[in-house]
Amino acid sequence: GNSVTQMEGPVTLSEEAFLTINCTYTATGYPSLFWYVQYPGEGLQLLLKATKADDKGSNKGFEATYRKETTSFHLEKGSVQVSDSAVYFCALELTGNQFYFGTGTSLTVIP
Amino acid sequence: NAGVMQNPRHLVRRRGQEARLRCSPMKGHSHVYWYRQLPEEGLKFMVYLQKENIIDESGMPKERFSAEFPKEGPSILRIQQVVRGDSAAYFCASSQYRGEETQYFGPGTRLLVL
């Protein structure tokens, strides 16, 4: 079946630390991969995406590379800020209709 | 351009009551998706609708749950005879085209069943 497995949280980092949130997937076809971010009290916002193997998605200093050989799409940021505190969801999409989400990883950045 | 609107943001119901959740997609979007986020879990797809049509309801529980997206007005997710296990955050997303990869999410409705 199709599923997404995310690194469990919560994750707490100091400001300017390096961030990695692991995400691996299983899929029956060739999915597009996404990272969504959910700030407190808000809906999910698309952070970045990659549609095929070796593509790199990037936005706001975050990056993730679509690795078909390891079925992974790890999220990274070189220097986190307090404003990055949120819940991050990894997701895959196959049919154009249906997304499969991971359980979310809560990130807290402390000054 | 307003984003996806959902209301109410919070809804409290007693067991056996009905819950109605509303979703207004982004302007120009005619495709709506509903997701449920149970505590400590990721979002799970429930149903995909286009105006006046249910396209995919493979994630909807077979009983008590229904969804519609009429020609005019918001999409409605209806839960009849709610039980405590229905307590969750329900998110709506919309897209402009069928098969469009990017879905835009609303802020969610948090349903609490007492």
Short mmCIF file of C-alpha atoms in Angstrom, two decimals:
data_model
loop_
_atom_site.label_atom_id
_atom_site.label_comp_id
_atom_site.label_asym_id
_atom_site.label_seq_id
_atom_site.Cartn_x
_atom_site.Cartn_y
_atom_site.Cartn_z
CA GLY A 1 0.00 0.00 0.00
CA ASN A 2 0.88 3.67 0.12
CA SER A 3 2.16 5.25 3.31
CA VAL A 4 4.50 7.84 4.75
CA THR A 5 6.65 7.40 7.82
CA GLN A 6 8.02 10.42 9.59
CA MET A 7 10.53 10.90 12.32
CA GLU A 8 8.76 11.09 15.62
CA GLY A 9 8.83 14.27 17.60
CA PRO A 10 8.75 16.49 19.33
CA VAL A 11 11.99 18.06 18.21
CA THR A 12 13.47 20.93 20.19
CA LEU A 13 16.36 22.95 18.77
CA SER A 14 18.18 26.11 19.62
CA GLU A 15 18.00 29.00 17.20
CA GLU A 16 20.48 28.69 14.31
CA ALA A 17 20.80 24.92 14.76
CA PHE A 18 20.66 22.53 11.82
CA LEU A 19 17.37 20.75 11.25
CA THR A 20 16.69 17.36 9.73
CA ILE A 21 13.28 15.71 9.79
CA ASN A 22 13.33 12.26 8.25
CA CYS A 23 10.62 11.03 5.93
CA THR A 24 10.39 7.74 4.07
CA TYR A 25 7.58 6.45 1.93
CA THR A 26 6.14 3.38 0.29
CA ALA A 27 4.14 3.79 -2.86
CA THR A 28 2.70 1.60 -5.58
CA GLY A 29 3.65 4.00 -8.35
CA TYR A 30 5.68 7.15 -8.87
CA PRO A 31 4.48 9.68 -6.34
CA SER A 32 4.97 13.38 -5.97
CA LEU A 33 6.32 14.27 -2.55
CA PHE A 34 5.46 17.21 -0.36
CA TRP A 35 6.25 18.90 2.90
CA TYR A 36 3.45 20.84 4.54
CA VAL A 37 3.76 23.06 7.61
CA GLN A 38 1.05 23.73 10.17
CA TYR A 39 1.43 26.73 12.42
CA PRO A 40 -0.56 26.79 15.66
CA GLY A 41 -4.27 27.22 15.03
CA GLU A 42 -3.89 27.26 11.27
CA GLY A 43 -4.35 24.90 8.36
CA LEU A 44 -1.61 23.19 6.43
CA GLN A 45 0.49 25.27 4.09
CA LEU A 46 2.54 23.83 1.30
CA LEU A 47 6.21 24.30 2.14
CA LEU A 48 7.87 22.56 -0.80
CA LYS A 49 7.40 19.72 -3.24
CA ALA A 50 9.23 17.48 -5.69
CA THR A 51 7.58 15.61 -8.51
CA LYS A 52 10.23 13.17 -9.67
CA ALA A 53 13.37 11.39 -8.56
CA ASP A 54 16.39 13.59 -7.81
CA ASP A 55 14.28 16.75 -7.80
CA LYS A 56 15.04 19.13 -4.98
CA GLY A 57 12.25 21.21 -3.50
CA SER A 58 13.19 24.36 -1.63
CA ASN A 59 11.46 27.26 0.07
CA LYS A 60 12.24 29.67 2.91
CA GLY A 61 15.60 28.02 3.52
CA PHE A 62 14.10 24.52 3.73
CA GLU A 63 15.17 21.83 1.28
CA ALA A 64 14.26 18.24 0.53
CA THR A 65 15.53 15.94 -2.21
CA TYR A 66 13.44 13.16 -3.73
CA ARG A 67 15.56 10.02 -3.32
CA LYS A 68 14.03 7.11 -5.15
CA GLU A 69 16.79 4.67 -4.21
CA THR A 70 16.16 5.18 -0.51
CA THR A 71 12.47 6.14 -0.87
CA SER A 72 13.12 9.21 1.23
CA PHE A 73 12.34 12.91 1.25
CA HIS A 74 14.12 14.30 4.31
CA LEU A 75 13.52 17.92 5.23
CA GLU A 76 16.55 20.06 6.08
CA LYS A 77 17.30 23.62 7.07
CA GLY A 78 20.72 24.97 7.84
CA SER A 79 19.76 27.50 10.50
CA VAL A 80 16.36 27.41 12.15
CA GLN A 81 14.57 30.40 13.61
CA VAL A 82 12.01 30.70 16.39
CA SER A 83 9.39 31.44 13.72
CA ASP A 84 9.96 27.95 12.25
CA SER A 85 8.27 26.41 15.28
CA ALA A 86 5.38 24.41 13.84
CA VAL A 87 4.28 20.91 12.94
CA TYR A 88 5.74 19.54 9.70
CA PHE A 89 3.97 16.91 7.61
CA CYS A 90 5.50 14.82 4.88
CA ALA A 91 3.04 13.63 2.23
CA LEU A 92 2.85 11.77 -1.04
CA GLU A 93 0.37 12.08 -3.86
CA LEU A 94 -0.23 9.53 -6.57
CA THR A 95 -3.51 9.90 -8.36
CA GLY A 96 -4.06 13.62 -8.28
CA ASN A 97 -6.85 13.13 -5.82
CA GLN A 98 -5.55 11.59 -2.72
CA PHE A 99 -2.73 12.57 -0.41
CA TYR A 100 -1.14 10.27 2.13
CA PHE A 101 0.27 12.11 5.12
CA GLY A 102 2.75 11.23 7.79
CA THR A 103 1.84 11.72 11.43
CA GLY A 104 3.60 15.07 11.66
CA THR A 105 6.70 16.19 13.53
CA SER A 106 6.42 19.00 16.02
CA LEU A 107 9.37 21.39 16.00
CA THR A 108 10.06 23.93 18.74
CA VAL A 109 12.90 26.37 18.30
CA ILE A 110 14.10 28.13 21.43
CA PRO A 111 15.99 31.43 21.42
CA ASN B 1 -7.85 36.27 -2.75
CA ALA B 2 -9.28 34.62 0.34
CA GLY B 3 -8.01 31.19 1.15
CA VAL B 4 -10.01 28.14 2.02
CA MET B 5 -12.54 28.96 4.71
CA GLN B 6 -13.89 26.50 7.21
CA ASN B 7 -16.49 27.00 9.88
CA PRO B 8 -17.01 26.59 12.63
CA ARG B 9 -13.42 26.49 13.84
CA HIS B 10 -14.45 24.63 16.96
CA LEU B 11 -17.55 22.51 17.44
CA VAL B 12 -18.71 20.72 20.56
CA ARG B 13 -21.40 18.07 20.33
CA ARG B 14 -22.87 15.52 22.69
CA ARG B 15 -23.01 11.89 21.70
CA GLY B 16 -25.91 11.24 19.35
CA GLN B 17 -26.11 14.77 17.95
CA GLU B 18 -25.32 15.81 14.42
CA ALA B 19 -22.25 17.75 13.34
CA ARG B 20 -22.17 19.87 10.21
CA LEU B 21 -18.84 21.16 9.00
CA ARG B 22 -18.64 23.71 6.22
CA CYS B 23 -15.91 24.42 3.74
CA SER B 24 -15.73 27.24 1.22
CA PRO B 25 -12.96 26.59 -1.32
CA MET B 26 -10.67 29.21 -2.72
CA LYS B 27 -12.21 31.41 -5.37
CA GLY B 28 -12.16 29.65 -8.70
CA HIS B 29 -11.60 26.21 -7.18
CA SER B 30 -14.20 23.57 -7.92
CA HIS B 31 -12.51 20.57 -6.30
CA VAL B 32 -12.79 19.93 -2.58
CA TYR B 33 -11.14 17.32 -0.40
CA TRP B 34 -11.89 16.43 3.21
CA TYR B 35 -9.33 14.99 5.61
CA ARG B 36 -9.54 13.87 9.22
CA GLN B 37 -6.73 14.19 11.72
CA LEU B 38 -7.20 12.00 14.74
CA PRO B 39 -5.13 12.74 17.86
CA GLU B 40 -1.50 11.65 17.43
CA GLU B 41 -2.11 10.66 13.81
CA GLY B 42 -1.55 12.16 10.42
CA LEU B 43 -4.25 13.41 8.13
CA LYS B 44 -6.31 10.72 6.49
CA PHE B 45 -8.15 11.28 3.25
CA MET B 46 -11.92 10.99 3.50
CA VAL B 47 -13.60 12.21 0.34
CA TYR B 48 -13.03 14.14 -2.87
CA LEU B 49 -15.85 16.14 -4.42
CA GLN B 50 -16.40 18.27 -7.43
CA LYS B 51 -19.40 20.52 -7.79
CA GLU B 52 -22.51 18.34 -7.31
CA ASN B 53 -20.47 15.13 -7.62
CA ILE B 54 -18.66 12.78 -5.28
CA ILE B 55 -15.56 11.64 -7.13
CA ASP B 56 -13.86 9.46 -4.52
CA GLU B 57 -15.25 8.55 -1.13
CA SER B 58 -12.96 5.65 -0.42
CA GLY B 59 -11.84 7.15 2.89
CA MET B 60 -15.29 7.85 4.27
CA PRO B 61 -16.68 5.65 7.03
CA LYS B 62 -19.59 3.66 5.62
CA GLU B 63 -22.10 4.84 8.18
CA ARG B 64 -23.08 8.20 9.67
CA PHE B 65 -20.77 10.25 7.43
CA SER B 66 -21.82 12.05 4.29
CA ALA B 67 -20.50 14.90 2.19
CA GLU B 68 -21.87 17.17 -0.46
CA PHE B 69 -20.70 20.06 -2.59
CA PRO B 70 -23.75 21.74 -4.09
CA LYS B 71 -23.77 23.96 -7.13
CA GLU B 72 -24.11 26.98 -4.86
CA GLY B 73 -22.69 27.32 -1.41
CA PRO B 74 -20.03 25.55 0.60
CA SER B 75 -19.16 21.91 0.83
CA ILE B 76 -20.71 20.23 3.85
CA LEU B 77 -19.35 17.28 5.80
CA ARG B 78 -22.13 15.84 7.90
CA ILE B 79 -21.70 13.42 10.76
CA GLN B 80 -24.85 11.94 12.19
CA GLN B 81 -25.18 10.50 15.68
CA VAL B 82 -21.67 11.48 16.66
CA VAL B 83 -19.62 9.29 18.97
CA ARG B 84 -16.56 10.15 21.04
CA GLY B 85 -14.29 8.55 18.46
CA ASP B 86 -15.36 11.22 15.95
CA SER B 87 -13.47 13.84 17.97
CA ALA B 88 -10.78 15.06 15.60
CA ALA B 89 -9.68 17.94 13.44
CA TYR B 90 -11.36 17.95 10.05
CA PHE B 91 -9.52 19.73 7.28
CA CYS B 92 -10.82 20.78 3.94
CA ALA B 93 -8.61 21.44 0.93
CA SER B 94 -9.36 22.74 -2.54
CA SER B 95 -7.76 22.76 -5.94
CA GLN B 96 -8.54 24.44 -9.21
CA TYR B 97 -8.21 21.45 -11.50
CA ARG B 98 -8.73 17.75 -11.19
CA GLY B 99 -5.40 16.09 -10.72
CA GLU B 100 -3.72 19.32 -9.68
CA GLU B 101 -0.92 18.45 -7.33
CA THR B 102 -1.19 21.35 -4.96
CA GLN B 103 -4.10 21.39 -2.59
CA TYR B 104 -4.76 24.46 -0.47
CA PHE B 105 -5.89 23.74 3.06
CA GLY B 106 -8.30 25.47 5.34
CA PRO B 107 -7.65 26.05 9.05
CA GLY B 108 -9.69 23.05 10.07
CA THR B 109 -12.67 22.42 12.32
CA ARG B 110 -11.92 20.86 15.67
CA LEU B 111 -14.78 18.65 16.70
CA LEU B 112 -15.11 17.56 20.29
CA VAL B 113 -17.74 14.99 21.19
CA LEU B 114 -18.64 14.89 24.86
#
